Tab-separated table of C-alpha atoms in Angstrom:
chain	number	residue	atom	x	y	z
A	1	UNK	CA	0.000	0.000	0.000
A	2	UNK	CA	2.556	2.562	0.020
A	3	UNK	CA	2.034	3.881	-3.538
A	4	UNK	CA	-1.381	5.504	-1.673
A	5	UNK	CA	0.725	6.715	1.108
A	6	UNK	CA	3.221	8.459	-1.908
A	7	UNK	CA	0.625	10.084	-3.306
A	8	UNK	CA	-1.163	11.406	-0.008
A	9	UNK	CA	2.241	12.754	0.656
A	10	UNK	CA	2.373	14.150	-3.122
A	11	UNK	CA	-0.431	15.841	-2.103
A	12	UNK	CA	0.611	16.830	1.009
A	13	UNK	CA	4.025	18.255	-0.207
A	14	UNK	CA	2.033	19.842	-2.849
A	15	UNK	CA	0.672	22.047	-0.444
A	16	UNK	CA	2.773	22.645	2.059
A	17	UNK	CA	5.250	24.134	-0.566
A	18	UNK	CA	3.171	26.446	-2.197
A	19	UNK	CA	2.347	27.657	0.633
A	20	UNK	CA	5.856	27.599	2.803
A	21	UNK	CA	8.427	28.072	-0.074
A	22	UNK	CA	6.500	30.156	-2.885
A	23	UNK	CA	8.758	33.192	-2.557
A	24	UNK	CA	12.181	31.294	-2.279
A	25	UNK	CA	14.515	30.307	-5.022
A	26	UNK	CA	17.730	28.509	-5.074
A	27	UNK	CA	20.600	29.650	-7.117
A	28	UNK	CA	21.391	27.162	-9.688
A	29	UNK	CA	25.079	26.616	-10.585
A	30	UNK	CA	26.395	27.651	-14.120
A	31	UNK	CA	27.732	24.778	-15.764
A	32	UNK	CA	31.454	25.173	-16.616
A	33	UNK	CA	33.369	24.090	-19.638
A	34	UNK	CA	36.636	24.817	-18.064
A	35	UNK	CA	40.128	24.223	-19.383
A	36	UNK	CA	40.413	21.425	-16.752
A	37	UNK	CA	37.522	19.385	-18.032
A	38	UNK	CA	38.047	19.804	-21.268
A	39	UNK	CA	41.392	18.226	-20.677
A	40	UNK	CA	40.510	15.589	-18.437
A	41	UNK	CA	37.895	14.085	-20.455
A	42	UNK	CA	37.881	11.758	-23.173
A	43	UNK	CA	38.443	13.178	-26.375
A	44	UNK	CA	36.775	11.061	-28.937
A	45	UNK	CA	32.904	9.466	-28.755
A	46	UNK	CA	32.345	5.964	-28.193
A	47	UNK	CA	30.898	3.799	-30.999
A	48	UNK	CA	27.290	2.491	-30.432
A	49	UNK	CA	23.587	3.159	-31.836
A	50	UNK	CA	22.634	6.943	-30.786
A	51	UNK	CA	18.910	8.368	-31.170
A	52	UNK	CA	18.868	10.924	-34.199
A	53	UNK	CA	15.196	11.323	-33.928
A	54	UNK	CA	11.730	10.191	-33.525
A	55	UNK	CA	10.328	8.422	-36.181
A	56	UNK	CA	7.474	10.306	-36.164
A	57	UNK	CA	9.155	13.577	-36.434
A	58	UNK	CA	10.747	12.772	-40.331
A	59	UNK	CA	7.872	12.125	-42.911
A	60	UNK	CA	8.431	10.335	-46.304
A	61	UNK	CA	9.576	12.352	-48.517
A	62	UNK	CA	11.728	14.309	-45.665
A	63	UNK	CA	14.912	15.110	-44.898
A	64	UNK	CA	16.391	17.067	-41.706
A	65	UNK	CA	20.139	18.464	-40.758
A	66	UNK	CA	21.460	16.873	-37.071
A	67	UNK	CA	24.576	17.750	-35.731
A	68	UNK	CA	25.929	15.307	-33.130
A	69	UNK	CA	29.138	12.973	-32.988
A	70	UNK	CA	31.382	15.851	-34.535
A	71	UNK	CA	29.177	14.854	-37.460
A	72	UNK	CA	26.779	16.880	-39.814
A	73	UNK	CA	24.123	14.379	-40.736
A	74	UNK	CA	21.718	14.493	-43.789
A	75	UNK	CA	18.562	12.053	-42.289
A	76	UNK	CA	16.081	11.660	-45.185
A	77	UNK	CA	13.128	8.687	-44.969
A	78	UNK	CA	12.419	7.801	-49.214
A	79	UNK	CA	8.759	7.074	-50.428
A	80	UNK	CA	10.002	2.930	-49.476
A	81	UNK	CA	9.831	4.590	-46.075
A	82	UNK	CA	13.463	4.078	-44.708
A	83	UNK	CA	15.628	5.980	-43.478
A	84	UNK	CA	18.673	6.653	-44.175
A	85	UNK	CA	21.363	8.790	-42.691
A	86	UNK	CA	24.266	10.643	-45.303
A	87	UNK	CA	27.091	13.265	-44.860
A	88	UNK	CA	25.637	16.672	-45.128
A	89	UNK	CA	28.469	17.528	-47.106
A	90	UNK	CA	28.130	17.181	-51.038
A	91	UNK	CA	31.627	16.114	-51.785
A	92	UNK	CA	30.874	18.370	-55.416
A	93	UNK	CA	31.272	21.849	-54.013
A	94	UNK	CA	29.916	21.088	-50.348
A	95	UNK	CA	26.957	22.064	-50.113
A	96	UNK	CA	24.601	21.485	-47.415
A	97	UNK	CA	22.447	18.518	-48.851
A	98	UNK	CA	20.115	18.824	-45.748
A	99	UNK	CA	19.408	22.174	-46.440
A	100	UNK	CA	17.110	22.697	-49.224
A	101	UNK	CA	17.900	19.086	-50.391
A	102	UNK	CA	14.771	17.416	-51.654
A	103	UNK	CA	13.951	13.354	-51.750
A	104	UNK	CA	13.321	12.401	-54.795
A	105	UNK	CA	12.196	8.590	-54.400
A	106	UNK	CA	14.694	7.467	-52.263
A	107	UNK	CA	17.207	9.603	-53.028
A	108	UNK	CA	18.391	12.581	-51.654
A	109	UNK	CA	19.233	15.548	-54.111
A	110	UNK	CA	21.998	18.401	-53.293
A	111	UNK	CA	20.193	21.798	-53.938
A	112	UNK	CA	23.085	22.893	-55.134
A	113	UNK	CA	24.135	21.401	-58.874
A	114	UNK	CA	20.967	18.788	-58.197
A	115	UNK	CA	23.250	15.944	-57.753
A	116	UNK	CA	21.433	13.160	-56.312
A	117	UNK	CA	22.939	10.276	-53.756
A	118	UNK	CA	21.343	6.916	-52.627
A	119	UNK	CA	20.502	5.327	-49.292
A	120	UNK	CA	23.998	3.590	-49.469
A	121	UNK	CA	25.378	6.856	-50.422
A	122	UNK	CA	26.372	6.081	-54.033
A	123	UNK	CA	26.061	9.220	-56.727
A	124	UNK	CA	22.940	8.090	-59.016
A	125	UNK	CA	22.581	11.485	-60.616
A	126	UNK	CA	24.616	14.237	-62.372
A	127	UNK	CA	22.432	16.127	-64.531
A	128	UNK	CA	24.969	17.059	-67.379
A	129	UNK	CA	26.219	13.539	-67.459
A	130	UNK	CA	24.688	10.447	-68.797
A	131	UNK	CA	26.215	8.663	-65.576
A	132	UNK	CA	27.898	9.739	-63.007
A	133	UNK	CA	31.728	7.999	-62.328
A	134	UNK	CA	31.515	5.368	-60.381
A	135	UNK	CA	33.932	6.271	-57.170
A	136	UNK	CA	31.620	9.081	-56.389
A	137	UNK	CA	29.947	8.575	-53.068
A	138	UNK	CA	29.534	9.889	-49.727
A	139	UNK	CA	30.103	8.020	-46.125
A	140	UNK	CA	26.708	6.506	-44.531
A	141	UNK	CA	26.003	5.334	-41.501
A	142	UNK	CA	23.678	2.692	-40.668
A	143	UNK	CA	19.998	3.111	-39.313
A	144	UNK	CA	17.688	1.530	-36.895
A	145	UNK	CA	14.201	2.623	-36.438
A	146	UNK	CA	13.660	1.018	-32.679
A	147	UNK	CA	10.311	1.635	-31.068
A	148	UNK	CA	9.741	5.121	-32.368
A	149	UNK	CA	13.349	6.452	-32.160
A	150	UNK	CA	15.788	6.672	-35.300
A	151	UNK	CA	18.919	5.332	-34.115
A	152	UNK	CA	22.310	5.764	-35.782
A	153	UNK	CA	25.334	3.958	-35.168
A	154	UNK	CA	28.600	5.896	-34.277
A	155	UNK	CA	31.850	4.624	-35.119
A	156	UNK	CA	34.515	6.995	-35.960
A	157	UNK	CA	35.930	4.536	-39.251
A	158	UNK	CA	32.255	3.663	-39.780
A	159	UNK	CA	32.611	0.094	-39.406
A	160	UNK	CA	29.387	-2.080	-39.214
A	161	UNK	CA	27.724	-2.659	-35.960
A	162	UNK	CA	28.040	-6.034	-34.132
A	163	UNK	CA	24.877	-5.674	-32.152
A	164	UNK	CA	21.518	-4.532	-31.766
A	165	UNK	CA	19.647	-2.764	-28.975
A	166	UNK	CA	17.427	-5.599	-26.918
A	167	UNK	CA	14.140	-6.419	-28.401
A	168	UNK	CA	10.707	-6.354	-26.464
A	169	UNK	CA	8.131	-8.635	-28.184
A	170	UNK	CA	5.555	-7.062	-25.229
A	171	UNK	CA	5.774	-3.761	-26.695
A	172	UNK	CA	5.931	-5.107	-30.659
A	173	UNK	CA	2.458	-7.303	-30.131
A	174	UNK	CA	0.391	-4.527	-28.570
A	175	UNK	CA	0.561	-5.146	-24.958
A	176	UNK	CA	2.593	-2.101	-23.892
A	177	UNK	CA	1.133	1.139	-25.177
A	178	UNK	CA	3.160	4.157	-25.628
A	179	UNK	CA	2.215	6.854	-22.977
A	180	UNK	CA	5.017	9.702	-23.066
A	181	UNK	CA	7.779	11.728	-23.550
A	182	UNK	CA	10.060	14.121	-22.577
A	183	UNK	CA	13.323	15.603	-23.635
A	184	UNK	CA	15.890	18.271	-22.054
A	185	UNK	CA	19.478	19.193	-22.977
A	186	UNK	CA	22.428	19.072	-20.585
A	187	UNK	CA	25.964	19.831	-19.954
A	188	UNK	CA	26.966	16.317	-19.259
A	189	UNK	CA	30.056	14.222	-20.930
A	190	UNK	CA	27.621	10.970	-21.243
A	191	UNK	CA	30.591	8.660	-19.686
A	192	UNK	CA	29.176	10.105	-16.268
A	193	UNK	CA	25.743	8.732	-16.739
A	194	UNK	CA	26.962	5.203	-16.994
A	195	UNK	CA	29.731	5.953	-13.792
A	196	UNK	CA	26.993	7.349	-11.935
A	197	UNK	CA	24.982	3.488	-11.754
A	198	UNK	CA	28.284	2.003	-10.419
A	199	UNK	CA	28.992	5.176	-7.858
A	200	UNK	CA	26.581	3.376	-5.115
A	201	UNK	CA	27.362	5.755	-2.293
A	202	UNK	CA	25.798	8.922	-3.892
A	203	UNK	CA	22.575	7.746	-3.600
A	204	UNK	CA	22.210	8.051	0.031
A	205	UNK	CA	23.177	12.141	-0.857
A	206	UNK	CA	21.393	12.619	-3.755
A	207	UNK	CA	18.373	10.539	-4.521
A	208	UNK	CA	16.656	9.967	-0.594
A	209	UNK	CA	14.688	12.644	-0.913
A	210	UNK	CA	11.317	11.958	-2.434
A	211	UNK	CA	10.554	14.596	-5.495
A	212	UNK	CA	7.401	15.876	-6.569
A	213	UNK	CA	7.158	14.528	-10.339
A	214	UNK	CA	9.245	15.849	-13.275
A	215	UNK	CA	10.591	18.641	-10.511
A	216	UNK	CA	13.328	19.295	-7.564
A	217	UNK	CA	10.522	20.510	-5.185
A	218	UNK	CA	11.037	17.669	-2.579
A	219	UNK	CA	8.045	16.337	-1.040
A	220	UNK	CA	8.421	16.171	3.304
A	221	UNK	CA	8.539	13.100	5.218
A	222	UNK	CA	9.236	11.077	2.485
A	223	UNK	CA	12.661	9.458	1.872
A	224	UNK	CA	13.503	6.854	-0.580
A	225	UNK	CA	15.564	4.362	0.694
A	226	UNK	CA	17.880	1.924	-1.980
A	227	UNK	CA	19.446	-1.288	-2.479
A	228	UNK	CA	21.426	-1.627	-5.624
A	229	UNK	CA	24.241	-3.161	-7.609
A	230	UNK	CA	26.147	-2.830	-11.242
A	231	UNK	CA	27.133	-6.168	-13.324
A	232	UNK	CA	28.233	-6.259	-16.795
A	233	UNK	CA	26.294	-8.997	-19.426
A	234	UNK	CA	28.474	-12.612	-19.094
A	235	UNK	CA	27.379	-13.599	-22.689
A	236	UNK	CA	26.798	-9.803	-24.165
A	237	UNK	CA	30.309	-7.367	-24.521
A	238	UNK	CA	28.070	-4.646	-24.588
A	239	UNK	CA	25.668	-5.003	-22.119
A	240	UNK	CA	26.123	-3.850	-18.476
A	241	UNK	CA	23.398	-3.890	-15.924
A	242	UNK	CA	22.198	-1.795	-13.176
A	243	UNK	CA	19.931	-3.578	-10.423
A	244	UNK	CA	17.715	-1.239	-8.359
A	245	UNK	CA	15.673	-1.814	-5.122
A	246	UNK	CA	13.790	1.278	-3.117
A	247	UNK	CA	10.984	1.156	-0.869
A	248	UNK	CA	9.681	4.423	0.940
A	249	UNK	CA	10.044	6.195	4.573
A	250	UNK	CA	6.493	8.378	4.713
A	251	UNK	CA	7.267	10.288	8.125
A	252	UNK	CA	9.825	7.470	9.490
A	253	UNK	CA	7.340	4.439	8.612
A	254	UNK	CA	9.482	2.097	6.418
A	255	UNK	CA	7.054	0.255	4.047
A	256	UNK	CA	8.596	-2.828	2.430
A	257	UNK	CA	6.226	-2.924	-0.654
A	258	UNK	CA	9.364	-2.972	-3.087
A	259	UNK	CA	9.309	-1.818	-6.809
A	260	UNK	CA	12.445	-3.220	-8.456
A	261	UNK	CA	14.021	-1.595	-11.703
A	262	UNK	CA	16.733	-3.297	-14.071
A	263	UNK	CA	18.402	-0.849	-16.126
A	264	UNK	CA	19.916	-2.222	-19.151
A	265	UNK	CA	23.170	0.038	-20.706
A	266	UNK	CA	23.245	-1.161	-24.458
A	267	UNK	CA	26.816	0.002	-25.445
A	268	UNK	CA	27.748	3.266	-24.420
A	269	UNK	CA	24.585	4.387	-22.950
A	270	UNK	CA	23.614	5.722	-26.295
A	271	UNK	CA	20.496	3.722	-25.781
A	272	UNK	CA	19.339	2.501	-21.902
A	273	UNK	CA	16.574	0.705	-20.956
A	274	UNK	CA	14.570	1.027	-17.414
A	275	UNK	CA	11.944	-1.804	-16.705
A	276	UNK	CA	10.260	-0.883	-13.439
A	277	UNK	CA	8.394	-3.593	-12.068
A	278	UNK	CA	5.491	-3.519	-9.431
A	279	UNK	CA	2.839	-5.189	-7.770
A	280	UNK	CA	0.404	-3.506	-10.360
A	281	UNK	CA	2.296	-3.685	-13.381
A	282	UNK	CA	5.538	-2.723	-15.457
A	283	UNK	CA	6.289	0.111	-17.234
A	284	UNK	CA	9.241	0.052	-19.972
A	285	UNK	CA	11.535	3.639	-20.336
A	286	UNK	CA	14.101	4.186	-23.107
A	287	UNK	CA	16.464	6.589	-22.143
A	288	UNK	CA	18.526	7.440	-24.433
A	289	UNK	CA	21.358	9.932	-25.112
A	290	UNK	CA	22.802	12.176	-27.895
A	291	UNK	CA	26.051	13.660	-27.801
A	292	UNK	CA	25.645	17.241	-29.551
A	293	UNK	CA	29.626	18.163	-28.392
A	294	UNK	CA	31.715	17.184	-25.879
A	295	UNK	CA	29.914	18.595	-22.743
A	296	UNK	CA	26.204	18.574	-24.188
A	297	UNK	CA	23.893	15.891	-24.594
A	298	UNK	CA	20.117	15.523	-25.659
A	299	UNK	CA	18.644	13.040	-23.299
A	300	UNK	CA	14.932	11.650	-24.177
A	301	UNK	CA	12.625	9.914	-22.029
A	302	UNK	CA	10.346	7.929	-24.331
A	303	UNK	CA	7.799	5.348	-21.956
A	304	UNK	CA	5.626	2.671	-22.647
A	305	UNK	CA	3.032	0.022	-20.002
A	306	UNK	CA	1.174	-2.259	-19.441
A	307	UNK	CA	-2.495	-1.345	-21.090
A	308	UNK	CA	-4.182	-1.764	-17.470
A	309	UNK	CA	-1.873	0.155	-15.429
A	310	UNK	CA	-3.676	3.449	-14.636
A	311	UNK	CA	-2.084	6.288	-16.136
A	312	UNK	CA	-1.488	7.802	-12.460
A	313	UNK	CA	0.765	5.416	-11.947
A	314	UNK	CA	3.014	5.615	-15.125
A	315	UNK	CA	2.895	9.388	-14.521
A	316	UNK	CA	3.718	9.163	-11.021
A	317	UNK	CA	6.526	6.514	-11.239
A	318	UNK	CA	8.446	7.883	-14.677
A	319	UNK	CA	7.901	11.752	-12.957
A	320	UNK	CA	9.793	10.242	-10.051
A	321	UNK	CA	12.848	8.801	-11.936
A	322	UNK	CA	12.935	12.244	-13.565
A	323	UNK	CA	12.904	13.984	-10.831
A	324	UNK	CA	15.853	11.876	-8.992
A	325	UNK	CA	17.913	12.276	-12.631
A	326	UNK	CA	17.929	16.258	-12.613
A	327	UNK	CA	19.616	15.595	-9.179
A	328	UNK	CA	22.758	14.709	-10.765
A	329	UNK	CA	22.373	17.610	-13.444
A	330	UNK	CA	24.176	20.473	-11.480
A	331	UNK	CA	27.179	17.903	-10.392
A	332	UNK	CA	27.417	16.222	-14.116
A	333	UNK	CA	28.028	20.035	-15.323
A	334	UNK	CA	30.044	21.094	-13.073
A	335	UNK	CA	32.578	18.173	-12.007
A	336	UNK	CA	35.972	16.949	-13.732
A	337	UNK	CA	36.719	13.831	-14.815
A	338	UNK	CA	39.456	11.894	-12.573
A	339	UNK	CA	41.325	9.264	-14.749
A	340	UNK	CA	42.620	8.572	-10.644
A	341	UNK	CA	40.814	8.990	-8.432
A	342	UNK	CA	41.208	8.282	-4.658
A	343	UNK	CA	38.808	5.565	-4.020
A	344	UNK	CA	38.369	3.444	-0.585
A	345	UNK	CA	36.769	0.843	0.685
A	346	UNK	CA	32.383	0.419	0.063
A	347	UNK	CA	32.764	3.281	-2.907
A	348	UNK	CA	31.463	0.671	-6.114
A	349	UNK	CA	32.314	-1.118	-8.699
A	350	UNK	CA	33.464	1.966	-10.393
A	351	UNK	CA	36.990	0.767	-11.873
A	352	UNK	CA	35.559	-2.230	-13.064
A	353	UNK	CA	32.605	0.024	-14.792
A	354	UNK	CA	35.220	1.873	-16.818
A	355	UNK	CA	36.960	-1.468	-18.141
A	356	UNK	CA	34.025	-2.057	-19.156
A	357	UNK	CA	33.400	1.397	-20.738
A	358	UNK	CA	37.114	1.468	-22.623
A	359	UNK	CA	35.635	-1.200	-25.027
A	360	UNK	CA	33.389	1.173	-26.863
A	361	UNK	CA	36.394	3.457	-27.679
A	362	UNK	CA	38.650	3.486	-30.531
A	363	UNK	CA	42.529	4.244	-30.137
A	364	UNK	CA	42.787	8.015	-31.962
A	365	UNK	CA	45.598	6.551	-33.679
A	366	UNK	CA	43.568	4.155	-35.246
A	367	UNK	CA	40.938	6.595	-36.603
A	368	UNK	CA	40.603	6.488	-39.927
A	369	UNK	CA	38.248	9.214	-41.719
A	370	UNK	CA	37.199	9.877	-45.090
A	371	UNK	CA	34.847	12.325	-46.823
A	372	UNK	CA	34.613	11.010	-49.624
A	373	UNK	CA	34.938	6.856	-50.475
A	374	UNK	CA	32.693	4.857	-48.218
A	375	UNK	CA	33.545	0.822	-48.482
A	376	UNK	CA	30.788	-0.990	-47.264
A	377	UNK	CA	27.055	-0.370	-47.738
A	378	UNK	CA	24.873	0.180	-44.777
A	379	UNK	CA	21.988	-1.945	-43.523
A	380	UNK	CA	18.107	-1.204	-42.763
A	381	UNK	CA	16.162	-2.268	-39.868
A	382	UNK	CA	13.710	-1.907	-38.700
A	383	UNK	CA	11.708	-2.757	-35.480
């Protein structure tokens, strides 16, 4: 029963803030993109599937400029109704093919000369030629359309993926309906988000507090107590796990009712999975991340559940994770990263979280990049 005591204290905190802390503020820090974190920090972005976009936000027929990864991308979905993902960059004169490009079938053409390039990125179209040479091409990256996100996978030589994000037949057959969103823009380096699951003893400091939904306001009496632990995937490289336990303190009364979460980091955290389960139902959250530079990153909440769990409930629980994420915000933007750092006993599994990390990095010495030639063709899926 304590989900009715939460939301009597929801209430409760509700009220008691309007009406106690209406005319106070807190001061929030600036982030800082200091010398000392730009040095400390790693340099390059690991490889693994990023979210470009919904799905529902690129129409057939459209195409639309992103800028993540170090990359300019030119997304376009043909009239087959893939997507595919191209260098902005016309390797003719350089034009911006995103940017007043059209799609003609499923090809994208350059507004500039009206040269027109494939889904694999091949030149199909010169219009002063009869056919255009053969070596002219631009790179590609491939594409995966995963339940209503358009994910791209990094990888600074653009080699082919080796995995896919997990699948969830529950949400593919109909059982799981899609009930949200929400999306903000931080000052984070995204290797943080994945260090934070293995730091276990900043919980106690930073997510006890109970939060009204989607906010900081903190709701009184009610503390959120945790058990949890970090593994990485025996059979799966590139899957780590986070294991969650809380139950709830409403005014020093411990109630044991516990809702357990597995968070599931596909590769670099590009893409991670939340699958809280309760004594009423399960809801599924794909949080997922976006490097736009270095120190910023586009984080979307996208959430699906169960068909008979009251929409209260997915509101209340998904508003709550929220709310306990923006606690790390002013930290993530403010700290340094320490390749070093003085550790002692009871502090995590941290080292062994960044062994783990290292794998989705390539040596800069081994980074290979071309404009122009692209080797392999990419791959469609879709889910």
């Amino acid at each position: 029963m304590s989900f009715w005591w939460v939301l009597a204290a929801f209430l409760l905190g509700a009220i008691l803030h309007r009406l106690l802390f209406s005319n106070g503020h807190t001061t929030k820090p600036k982030k800082q993109e200091s010398v000392r974190r730009k040095k400390d920090y790693p340099k390059i972005f690991a490889c693994g599937w990023y979210p470009l976009l919904n799905s529902k936000d690129l129409k057939v027929g459209e195409v639309k400029h992103c800028s993540a990864l170090s990359e300019e991308f030119a997304v376009f979905r043909g009239t087959d109704g893939k997507v595919s993902a191209l260098s902005a960059f016309c390797p003719h004169l350089g034009a911006n093919m995103a940017v007043g490009g059209t799609v003609i079938n499923n090809s994208l053409r350059c507004p500039f000369h009206q040269w027109e390039f494939d889904g694999q990125g091949k030149c199909t179209k010169i219009p002063w030629l009869d056919s255009p040479p053969e070596k002219i091409s631009v790179p590609t990256w491939p594409i995966l359309e995963y339940y209503g996100l358009i994910l791209i996978y990094y990888h600074p030589n653009r080699e082919a993926p080796t995995y896919i994000p997990p699948l969830y037949p529950e949400i593919s057959n109909g059982n799981f309906t899609y009930r949200g969103s929400y999306v903000k823009t931080i000052g984070m380096h995204l290797s943080e988000f994945v260090e934070n699951s293995a730091d276990i003893r900043h919980f106690a400091s930073i997510h006890s507090q109970m939060k009204l939904p989607f906010s900081r306001i903190p709701i009184p009496g009610v503390r959120i107590l945790h058990e949890s632990s970090w593994a990485r995937d025996e059979k799966q490289s590139h899957i780590a796990y986070f294991f969650e336990k809380a139950h709830l303190s409403v005014f020093g009364r411990e109630f044991r009712d516990q809702a357990t979460s597995i968070i599931t980091f596909v590769g670099p955290a590009g893409v991670t999975i939340f699958d809280f389960k309760m004594q009423i139902g399960r809801i599924i959250l794909f949080q997922t991340h976006l490097p736009l530079s270095r120190f910023e990153t586009e984080v979307r909440f996208n959430w699906y559940a169960e068909k008979s769990l009251p929409g209260i409930v997915v509101w209340y629980v998904v508003g709550n994770w929220v709310s306990q994420w923006k606690n790390d915000i002013d930290i993530w933007e403010n700290k340094t990263y320490r390749s070093k750092p003085f550790l002692v006993k009871g502090d995590g599994p941290i080292m062994k979280m960044r062994r783990w990390y290292s794998q989705f990095y390539v040596d800069e010495k081994d980074i290979k990049l071309s404009l122009i030639h692209i080797s392999e063709p990419t791959r469609q899926a879709e889910i």
